[in-house]
XYZ file of C-alpha atoms in Angstrom:
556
model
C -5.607 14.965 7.684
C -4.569 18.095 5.843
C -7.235 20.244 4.127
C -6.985 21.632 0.944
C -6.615 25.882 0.360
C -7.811 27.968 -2.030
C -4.440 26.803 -4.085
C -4.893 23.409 -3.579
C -8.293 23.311 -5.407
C -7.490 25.859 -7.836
C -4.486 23.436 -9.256
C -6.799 20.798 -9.136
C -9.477 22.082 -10.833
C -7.234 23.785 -13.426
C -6.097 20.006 -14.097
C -9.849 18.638 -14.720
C -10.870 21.262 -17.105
C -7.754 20.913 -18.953
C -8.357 17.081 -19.115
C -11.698 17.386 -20.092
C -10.732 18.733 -23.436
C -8.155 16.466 -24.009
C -10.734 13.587 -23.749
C -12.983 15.503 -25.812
C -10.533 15.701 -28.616
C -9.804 11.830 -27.967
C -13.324 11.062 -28.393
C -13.566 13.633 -31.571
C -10.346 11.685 -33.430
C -7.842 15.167 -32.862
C -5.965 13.137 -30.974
C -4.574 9.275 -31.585
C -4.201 7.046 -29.056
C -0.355 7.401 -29.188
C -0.687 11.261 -28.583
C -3.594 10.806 -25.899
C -1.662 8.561 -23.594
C 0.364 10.576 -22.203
C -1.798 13.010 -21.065
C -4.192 10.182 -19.820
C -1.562 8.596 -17.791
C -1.129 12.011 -16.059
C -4.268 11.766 -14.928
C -4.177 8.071 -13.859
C -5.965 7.246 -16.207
C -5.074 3.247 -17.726
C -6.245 1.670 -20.885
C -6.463 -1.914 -19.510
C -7.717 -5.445 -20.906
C -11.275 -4.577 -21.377
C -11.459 -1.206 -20.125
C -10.143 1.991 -19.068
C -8.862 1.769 -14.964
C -8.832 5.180 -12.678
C -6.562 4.684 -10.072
C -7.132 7.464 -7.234
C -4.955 8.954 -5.055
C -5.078 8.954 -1.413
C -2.515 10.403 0.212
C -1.126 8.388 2.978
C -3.936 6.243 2.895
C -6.480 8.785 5.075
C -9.754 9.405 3.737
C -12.609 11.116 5.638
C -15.665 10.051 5.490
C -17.346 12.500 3.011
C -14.227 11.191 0.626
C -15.170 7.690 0.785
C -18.739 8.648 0.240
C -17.694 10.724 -2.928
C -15.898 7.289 -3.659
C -18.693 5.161 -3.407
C -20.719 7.594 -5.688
C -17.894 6.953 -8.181
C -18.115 3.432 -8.304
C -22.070 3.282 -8.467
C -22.387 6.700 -11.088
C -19.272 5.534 -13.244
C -18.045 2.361 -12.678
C -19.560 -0.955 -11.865
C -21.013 -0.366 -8.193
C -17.612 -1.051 -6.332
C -14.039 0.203 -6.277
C -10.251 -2.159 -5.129
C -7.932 -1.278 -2.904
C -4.300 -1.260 -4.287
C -1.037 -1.739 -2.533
C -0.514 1.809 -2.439
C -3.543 2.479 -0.576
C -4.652 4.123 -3.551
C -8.044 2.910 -4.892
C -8.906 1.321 -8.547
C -11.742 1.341 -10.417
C -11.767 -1.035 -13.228
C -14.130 0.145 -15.747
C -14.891 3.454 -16.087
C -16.015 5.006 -19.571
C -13.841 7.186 -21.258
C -16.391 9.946 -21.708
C -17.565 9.787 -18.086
C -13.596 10.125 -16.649
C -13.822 14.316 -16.638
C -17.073 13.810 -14.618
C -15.628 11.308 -12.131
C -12.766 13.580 -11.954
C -15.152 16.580 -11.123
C -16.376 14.310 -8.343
C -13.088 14.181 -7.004
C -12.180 17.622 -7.391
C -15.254 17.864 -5.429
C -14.356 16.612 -2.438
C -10.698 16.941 -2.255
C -9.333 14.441 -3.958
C -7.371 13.588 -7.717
C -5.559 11.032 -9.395
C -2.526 13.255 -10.473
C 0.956 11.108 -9.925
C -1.182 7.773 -9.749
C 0.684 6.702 -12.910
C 3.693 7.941 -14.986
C 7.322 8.291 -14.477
C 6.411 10.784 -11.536
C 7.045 10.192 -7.307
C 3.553 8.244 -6.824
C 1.740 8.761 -3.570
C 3.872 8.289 -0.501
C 2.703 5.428 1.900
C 2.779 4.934 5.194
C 1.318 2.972 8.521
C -1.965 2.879 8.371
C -1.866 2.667 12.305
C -0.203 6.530 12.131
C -1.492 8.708 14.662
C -3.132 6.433 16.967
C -0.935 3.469 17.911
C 1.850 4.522 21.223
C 4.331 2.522 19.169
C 5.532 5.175 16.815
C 7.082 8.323 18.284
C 4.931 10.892 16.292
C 2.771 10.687 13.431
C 4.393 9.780 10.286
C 1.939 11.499 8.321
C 3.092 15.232 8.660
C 5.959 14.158 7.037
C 4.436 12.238 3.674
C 1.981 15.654 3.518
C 5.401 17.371 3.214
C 6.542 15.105 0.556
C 3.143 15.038 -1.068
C 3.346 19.164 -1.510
C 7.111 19.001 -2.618
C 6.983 16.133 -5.132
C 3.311 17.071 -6.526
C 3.538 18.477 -10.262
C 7.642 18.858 -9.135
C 8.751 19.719 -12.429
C 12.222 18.477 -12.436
C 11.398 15.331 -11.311
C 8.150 14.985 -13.426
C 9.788 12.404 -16.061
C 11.990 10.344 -14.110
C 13.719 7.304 -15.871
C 10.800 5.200 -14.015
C 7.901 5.357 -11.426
C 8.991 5.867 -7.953
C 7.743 5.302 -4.492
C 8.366 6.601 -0.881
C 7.084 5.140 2.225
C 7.318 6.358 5.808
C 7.291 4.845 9.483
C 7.784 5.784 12.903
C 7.215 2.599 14.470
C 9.759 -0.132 14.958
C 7.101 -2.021 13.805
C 7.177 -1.570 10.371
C 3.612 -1.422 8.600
C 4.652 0.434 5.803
C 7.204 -2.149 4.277
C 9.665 0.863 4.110
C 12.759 -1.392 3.056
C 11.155 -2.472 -0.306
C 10.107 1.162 -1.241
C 12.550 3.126 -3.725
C 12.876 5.560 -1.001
C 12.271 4.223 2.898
C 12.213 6.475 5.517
C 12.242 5.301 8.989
C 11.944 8.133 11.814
C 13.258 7.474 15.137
C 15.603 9.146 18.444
C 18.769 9.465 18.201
C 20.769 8.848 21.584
C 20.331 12.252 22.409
C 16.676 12.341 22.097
C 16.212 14.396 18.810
C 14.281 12.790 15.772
C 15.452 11.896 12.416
C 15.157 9.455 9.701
C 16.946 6.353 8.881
C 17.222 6.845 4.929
C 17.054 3.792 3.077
C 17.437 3.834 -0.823
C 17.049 1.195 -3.998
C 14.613 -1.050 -2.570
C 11.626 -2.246 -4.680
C 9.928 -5.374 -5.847
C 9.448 -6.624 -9.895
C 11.608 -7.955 -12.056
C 14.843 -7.586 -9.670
C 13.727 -7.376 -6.300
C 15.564 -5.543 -3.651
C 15.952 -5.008 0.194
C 17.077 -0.910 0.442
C 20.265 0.061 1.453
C 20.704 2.019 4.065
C 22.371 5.684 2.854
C 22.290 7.952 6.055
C 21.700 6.756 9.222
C 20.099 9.857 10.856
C 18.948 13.019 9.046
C 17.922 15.570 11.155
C 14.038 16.017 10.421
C 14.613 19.582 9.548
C 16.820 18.334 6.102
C 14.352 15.995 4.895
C 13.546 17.582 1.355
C 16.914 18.854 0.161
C 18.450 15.277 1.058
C 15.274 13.356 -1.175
C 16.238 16.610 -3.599
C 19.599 15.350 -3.829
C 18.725 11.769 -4.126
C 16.268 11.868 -6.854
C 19.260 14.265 -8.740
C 21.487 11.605 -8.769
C 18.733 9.145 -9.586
C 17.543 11.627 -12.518
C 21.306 12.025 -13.848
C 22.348 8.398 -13.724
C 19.318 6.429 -14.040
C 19.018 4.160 -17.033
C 16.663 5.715 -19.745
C 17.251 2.905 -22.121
C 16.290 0.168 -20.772
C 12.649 -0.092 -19.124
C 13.724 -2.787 -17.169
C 16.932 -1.185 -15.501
C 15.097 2.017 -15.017
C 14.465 1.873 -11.595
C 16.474 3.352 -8.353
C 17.379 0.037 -7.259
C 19.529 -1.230 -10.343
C 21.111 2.485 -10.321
C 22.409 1.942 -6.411
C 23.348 -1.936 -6.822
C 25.626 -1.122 -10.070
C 27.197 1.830 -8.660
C 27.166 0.110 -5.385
C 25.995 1.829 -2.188
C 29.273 3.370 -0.780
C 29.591 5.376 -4.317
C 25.735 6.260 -4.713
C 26.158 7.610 -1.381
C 28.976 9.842 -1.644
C 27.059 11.235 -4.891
C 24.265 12.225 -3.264
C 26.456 13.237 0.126
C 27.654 15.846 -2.290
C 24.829 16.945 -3.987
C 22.759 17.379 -0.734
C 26.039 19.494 0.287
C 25.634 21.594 -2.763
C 22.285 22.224 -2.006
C 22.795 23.110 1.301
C 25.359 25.604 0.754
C 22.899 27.871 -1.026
C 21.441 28.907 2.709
C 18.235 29.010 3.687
C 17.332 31.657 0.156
C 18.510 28.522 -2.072
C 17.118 25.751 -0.174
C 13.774 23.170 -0.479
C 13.569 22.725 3.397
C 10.715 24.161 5.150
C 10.994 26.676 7.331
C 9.536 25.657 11.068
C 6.980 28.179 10.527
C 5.088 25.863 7.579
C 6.331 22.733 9.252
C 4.208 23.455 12.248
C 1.525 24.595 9.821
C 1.021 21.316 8.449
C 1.312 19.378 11.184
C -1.270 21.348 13.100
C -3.628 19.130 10.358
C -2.792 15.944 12.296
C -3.216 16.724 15.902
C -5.451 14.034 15.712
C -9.349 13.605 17.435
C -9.908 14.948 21.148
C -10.135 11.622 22.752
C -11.518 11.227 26.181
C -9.671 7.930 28.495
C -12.525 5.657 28.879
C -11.150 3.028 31.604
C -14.487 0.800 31.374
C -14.593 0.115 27.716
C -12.100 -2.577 28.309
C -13.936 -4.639 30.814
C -17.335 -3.830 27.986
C -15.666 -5.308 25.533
C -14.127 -8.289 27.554
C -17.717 -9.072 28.787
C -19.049 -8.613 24.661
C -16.421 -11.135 23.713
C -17.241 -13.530 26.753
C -20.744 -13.259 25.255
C -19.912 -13.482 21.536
C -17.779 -16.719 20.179
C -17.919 -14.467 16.526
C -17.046 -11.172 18.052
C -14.142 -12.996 20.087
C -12.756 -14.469 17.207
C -13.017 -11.468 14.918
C -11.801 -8.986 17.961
C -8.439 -11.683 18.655
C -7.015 -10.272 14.837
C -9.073 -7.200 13.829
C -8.375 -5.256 16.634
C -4.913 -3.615 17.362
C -3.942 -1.222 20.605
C -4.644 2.229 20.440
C -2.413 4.985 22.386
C -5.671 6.286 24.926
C -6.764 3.448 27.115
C -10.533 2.468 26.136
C -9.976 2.422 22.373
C -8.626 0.006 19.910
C -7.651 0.100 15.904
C -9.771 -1.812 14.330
C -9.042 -3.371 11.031
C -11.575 -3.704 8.148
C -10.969 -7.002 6.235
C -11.747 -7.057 2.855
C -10.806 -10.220 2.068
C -14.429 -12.362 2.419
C -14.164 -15.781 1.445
C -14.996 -15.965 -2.469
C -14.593 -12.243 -3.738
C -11.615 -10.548 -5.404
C -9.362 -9.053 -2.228
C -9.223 -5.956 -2.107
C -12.705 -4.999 -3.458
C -15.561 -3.027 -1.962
C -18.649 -1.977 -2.962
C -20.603 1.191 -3.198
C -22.931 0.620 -0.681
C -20.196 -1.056 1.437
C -18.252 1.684 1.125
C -21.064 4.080 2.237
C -21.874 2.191 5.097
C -18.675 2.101 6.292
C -18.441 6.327 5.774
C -21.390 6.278 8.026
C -20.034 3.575 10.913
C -16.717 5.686 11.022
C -19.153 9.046 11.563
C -20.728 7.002 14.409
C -17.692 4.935 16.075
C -14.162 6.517 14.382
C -14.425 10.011 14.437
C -15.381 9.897 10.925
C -11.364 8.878 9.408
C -10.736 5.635 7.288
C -7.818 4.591 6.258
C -6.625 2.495 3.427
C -3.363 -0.479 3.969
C -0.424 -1.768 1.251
C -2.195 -5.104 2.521
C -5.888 -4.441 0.373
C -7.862 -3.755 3.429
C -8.859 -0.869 5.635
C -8.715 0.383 9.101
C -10.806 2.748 11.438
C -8.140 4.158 13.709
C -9.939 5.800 16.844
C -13.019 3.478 18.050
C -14.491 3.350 21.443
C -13.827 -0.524 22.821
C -17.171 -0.014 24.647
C -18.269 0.367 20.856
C -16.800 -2.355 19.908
C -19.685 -5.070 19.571
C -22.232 -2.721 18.147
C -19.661 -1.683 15.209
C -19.111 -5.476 14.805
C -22.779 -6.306 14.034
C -22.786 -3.233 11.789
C -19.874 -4.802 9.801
C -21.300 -8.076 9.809
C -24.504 -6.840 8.064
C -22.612 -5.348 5.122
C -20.008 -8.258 5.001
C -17.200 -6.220 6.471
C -16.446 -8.218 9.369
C -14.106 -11.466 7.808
C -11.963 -12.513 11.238
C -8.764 -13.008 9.365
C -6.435 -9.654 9.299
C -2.674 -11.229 8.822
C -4.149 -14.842 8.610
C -3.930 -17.126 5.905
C -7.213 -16.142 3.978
C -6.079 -12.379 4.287
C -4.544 -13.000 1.007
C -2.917 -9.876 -1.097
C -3.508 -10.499 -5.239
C -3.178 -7.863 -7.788
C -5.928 -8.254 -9.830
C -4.194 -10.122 -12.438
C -5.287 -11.315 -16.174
C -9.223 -10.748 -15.205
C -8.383 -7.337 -15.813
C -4.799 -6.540 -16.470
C -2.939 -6.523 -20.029
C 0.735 -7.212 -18.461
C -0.400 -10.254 -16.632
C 0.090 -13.793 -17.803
C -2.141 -15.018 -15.279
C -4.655 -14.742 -13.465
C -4.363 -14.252 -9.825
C -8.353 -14.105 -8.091
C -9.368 -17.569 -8.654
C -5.742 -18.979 -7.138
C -6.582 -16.270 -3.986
C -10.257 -17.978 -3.825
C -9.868 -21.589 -4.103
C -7.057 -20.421 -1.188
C -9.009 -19.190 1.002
C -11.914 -21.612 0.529
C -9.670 -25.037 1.261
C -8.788 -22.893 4.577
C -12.206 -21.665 5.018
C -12.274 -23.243 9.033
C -12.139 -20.657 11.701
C -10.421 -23.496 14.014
C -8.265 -24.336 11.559
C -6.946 -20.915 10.523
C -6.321 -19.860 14.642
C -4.412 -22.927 14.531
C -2.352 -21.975 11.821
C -1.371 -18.223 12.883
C -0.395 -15.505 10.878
C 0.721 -16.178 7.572
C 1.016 -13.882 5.051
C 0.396 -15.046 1.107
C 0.913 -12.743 -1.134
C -0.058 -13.335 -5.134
C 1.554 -11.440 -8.789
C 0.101 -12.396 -12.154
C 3.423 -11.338 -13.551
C 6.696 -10.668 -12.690
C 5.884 -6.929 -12.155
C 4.908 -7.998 -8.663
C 1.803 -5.513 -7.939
C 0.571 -8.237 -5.587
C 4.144 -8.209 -4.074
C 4.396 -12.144 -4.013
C 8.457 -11.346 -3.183
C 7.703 -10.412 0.562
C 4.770 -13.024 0.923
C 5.720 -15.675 3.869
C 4.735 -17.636 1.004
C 4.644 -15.853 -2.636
C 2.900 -16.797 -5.931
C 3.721 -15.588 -9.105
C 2.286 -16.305 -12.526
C 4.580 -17.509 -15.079
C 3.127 -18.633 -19.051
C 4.719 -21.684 -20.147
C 3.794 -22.447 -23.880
C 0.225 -20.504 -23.681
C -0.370 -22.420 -20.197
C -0.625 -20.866 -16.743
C 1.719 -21.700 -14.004
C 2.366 -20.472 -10.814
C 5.921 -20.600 -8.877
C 6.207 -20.667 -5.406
C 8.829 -18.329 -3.023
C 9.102 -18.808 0.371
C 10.409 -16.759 3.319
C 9.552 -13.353 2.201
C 8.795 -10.395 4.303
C 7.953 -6.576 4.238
C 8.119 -5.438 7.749
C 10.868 -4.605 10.309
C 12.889 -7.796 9.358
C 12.125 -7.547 5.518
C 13.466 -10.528 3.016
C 13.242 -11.448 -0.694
C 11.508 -14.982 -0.810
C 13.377 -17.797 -2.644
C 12.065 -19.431 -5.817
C 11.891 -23.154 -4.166
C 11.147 -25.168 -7.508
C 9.509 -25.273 -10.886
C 6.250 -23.669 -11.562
C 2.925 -25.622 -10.553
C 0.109 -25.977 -12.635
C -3.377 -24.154 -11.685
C -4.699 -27.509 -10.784
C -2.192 -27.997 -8.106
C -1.515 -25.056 -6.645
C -3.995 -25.374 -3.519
C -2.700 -28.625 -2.449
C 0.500 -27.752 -2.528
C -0.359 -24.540 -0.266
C -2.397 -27.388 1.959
C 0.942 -29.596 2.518
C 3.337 -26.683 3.046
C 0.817 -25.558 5.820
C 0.471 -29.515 7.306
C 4.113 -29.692 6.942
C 4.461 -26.594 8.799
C 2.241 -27.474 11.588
C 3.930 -30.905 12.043
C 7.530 -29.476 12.418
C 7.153 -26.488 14.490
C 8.425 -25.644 17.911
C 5.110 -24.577 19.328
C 1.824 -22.520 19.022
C 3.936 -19.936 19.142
C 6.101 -20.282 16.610
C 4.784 -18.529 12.807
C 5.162 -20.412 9.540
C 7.842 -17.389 9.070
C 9.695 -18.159 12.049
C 10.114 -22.130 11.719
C 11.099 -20.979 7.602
C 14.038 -19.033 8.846
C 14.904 -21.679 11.821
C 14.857 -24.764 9.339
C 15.309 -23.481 6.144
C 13.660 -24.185 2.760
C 14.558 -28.422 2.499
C 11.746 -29.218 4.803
C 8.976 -26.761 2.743
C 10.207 -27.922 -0.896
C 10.122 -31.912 -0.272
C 6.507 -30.791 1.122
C 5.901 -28.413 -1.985
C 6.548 -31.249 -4.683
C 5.804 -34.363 -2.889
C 3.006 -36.628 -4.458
C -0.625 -35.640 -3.673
């Protein structure tokens, strides 16, 4: 991961102190409310249904171990003993005290960290695979390049009120893990036929009110051209997006009414414009700093170890629990003799997402002892430690298991995503945890849940979609009717290499019968499928929504 400079922590700083007055006058009346949030927000700072929300930054989703630590310190000294996950592998916590924010904020400072661009009209932190750096699938890490956006777009000051919040996520895997296509920008790096490495540029993708699949602007951009072409995107965006309408603010309404072809002729000739000032007038780094930053990310010195796979084998013989767990939560890693294990925090019963202080410090010290002390943080509300020994396998397992870290159901149906919904949020007209839990506890069978497969649900307690119920295989949203709760249904979304908008299959379902209808979409699923094989995504797409709806609304 990239470590700060003297620079680095002197801007950061600088930002806390200033902040801490600002609250101070806040808490002294010199400031209103109106006049204080602003300067809040650029601090991530939220003013939520019962409390005040922090929302942290972590770039790229990598934290070391000392950083979750100073997390977990946060959470017990200034919060409520635990923090959440978000979809932008940022983390939450959900009620801090006003006064206490510049101290938390020292904390951070601290250790490396902030919350600047975590809210506001700003480019928010830039997202990527959270398997970057140690799966053989992508063709380098990803990461370099969102620590090259992260410097560019931090404190950027044209692009510091945009008409709305935007987001940028980046892959290099044709597995797609980042769910570039519904990101405002997508970036997708890959070989051209001649070898050489570039992005795939896609633009105007995004969830919410109007969801979107990104268009695709340039189909290669040499690596070396990355910043003046996003330069020359987020000019057009900044000139032509809607500032008078909140709700046709966004990239994605600007690209669908001008249409694609003419969006990207604008921004063909702005990027042109840019580059014809020469390398004196231009945003692109020079190879020299390039290389500097990527020198960050060579990664740990890891050592082949060709017995850990016949260790682990023999664990798993050994071990129904670790064989079940070890079938979903762990992922190939590029040396032979290690894995990427994922971290569910989805246990049955408890908000997903969440994680508590002292989990959070005992996973700091299992990744000191097994993952070369790195976590990372997912867009799907859990975590992953990227470089463990598989001989190390079983004894990390029993670790997890004693701190309740070890739920066997990454990408299965009780690995549910849910923003956190009217428990907490003043936009929400529902709430969204206790649809996720009674979930997860009608499918709370081990058998039953390997049966089913991998099927992602995905749950929004409004129609800002923070739980991203669009690109669920099957998506919830929270609707009010009349002072009520209801809950509609989409099926057939996605987020990863073949990413889809789910379709609204009916009218809205009460709380009360939401989990049964989940149970007879799932029985109907596993009556008409081709095989084991076959996902509840793949037989949606074969057969189409009849089947699912006639399941959805049928009597009880």
């Amino acid at each position: 991961m990239y470590h700060y400079d003297q620079i680095d922590r002197d801007l950061v700083q600088a930002r806390v102190d200033e902040f801490r007055d600002q609250v101070r006058r806040r808490i002294s009346g010199e400031l209103t409310e109106d006049q204080f949030k602003p300067l809040r927000l650029m601090n991530g700072l939220y003013l939520q249904l019962h409390a005040y929300m922090l929302r942290v930054a972590i770039p790229y989703g990598t934290l070391s171990s000392a950083q979750l630590r100073a997390l977990a310190t946060l959470g017990r000294d200034y919060d409520r003993g635990y923090g959440h996950v978000t979809t932008r592998q940022n983390m939450q916590f959900n009620w801090v005290g006003l006064g206490d924010v510049p101290d938390a904020l020292q904390l951070l400072a601290d250790h490396d960290m902030h919350a600047i661009q975590t809210s506001g009209n700003t480019i928010r932190n830039t997202t990527t695979d959270p398997f970057a750096g140690a799966t053989d699938e992508e063709i380098e890490d990803p990461r370099v390049w969102c620590e090259v956006i992260r410097q560019w777009s931090t404190l950027h000051p044209e692009f510091s009120f945009l008409p709305r919040k935007f987001k940028i996520a980046v892959t290099a895997a044709q597995n797609d893990r980042a769910a570039t296509q519904v990101h405002d920008i997508g970036l997708q790096l890959y070989p051209n036929e001649d070898g050489e490495a570039g992005f795939r540029v896609l633009v105007g993708g995004g969830l919410g009110r109007t969801p979107y699949v990104g268009e695709l602007v340039r189909d290669f951009l040499p690596k070396e051209h990355l910043l003046s072409y996003l330069e020359a995107i987020l000019r057009v965006y900044n000139m032509h997006g809607r500032r008078d309408n909140l709700y046709k603010a966004r990239i994605k309404i600007l690209v669908n009414e001008m249409g694609t072809e003419a969006f990207r002729e604008a921004v063909e000739e702005e990027w042109q414009r840019l580059l014809a000032l020469g390398p004196g007038g231009s945003v692109d780094l020079p190879e020299a700093e390039r290389a500097r930053i990527a020198a960050f990310f060579k990664g740990p010195d890891l050592t082949a170890d060709p017995d850990g796979e016949a260790v682990l084998k023999e664990a798993r013989a050994d071990s129904r629990a670790l064989d079940r767990w070890a079938e979903v939560n762990l992922h190939p890693h590029k040396v032979s003799g290690h894995a990427i294990v994922t971290v569910s925090l989805k246990p049955i019963g408890k908000p997903p997402g969440d994680i508590t202080s002292n989990q959070m410090d005992a996973l700091a010290d299992l990744a000191d002892k097994y993952g070369q002390s790195e976590i990372r943080t997912t867009h799907e509300q859990n975590m992953v430690l990227p470089h463990v020994r598989q001989a190390d396998i079983p004894a990390l397992y029993q670790a997890l298991e004693e701190y309740g870290l070890a739920s066997p159901n990454a990408g299965r149906i009780t690995d549910i995503v849910a923003c956190p919904g009217l428990d907490y949020c003043n936009l929400a007209n529902t709430r969204s945890i206790p649809i996720a839990n009674q979930i997860q506890e009608r499918f709370d069978d081990l058998d039953r849940e390997r049966t089913i497969g991998e099927l992602k649900i995905k749950i929004s307690g409004c129609i800002n979609a923070c739980g991203h119920h669009h690109v669920g295989h099957i998506g919830i949203l929270g609707v009010d009717k009349k002072g009520e709760e209801f809950y509609q249904v989409t099926l057939g979304g996605a987020s990863d290499e073949q990413a889809a908008i789910g379709t609204i299959v009916g009218r809205g379902l009460s709380a009360d019968e939401v989990v049964e209808a989940i149970d007879r979409l799932v029985r109907t699923y596993l009556d008409i499928r081709r095989d084991a094989g076959e996902r509840f995504i793949d037989t949606y797409r074969r057969l189409g929504a009849e089947p699912f709806k006639e399941a959805l609304y049928a009597e009880a």
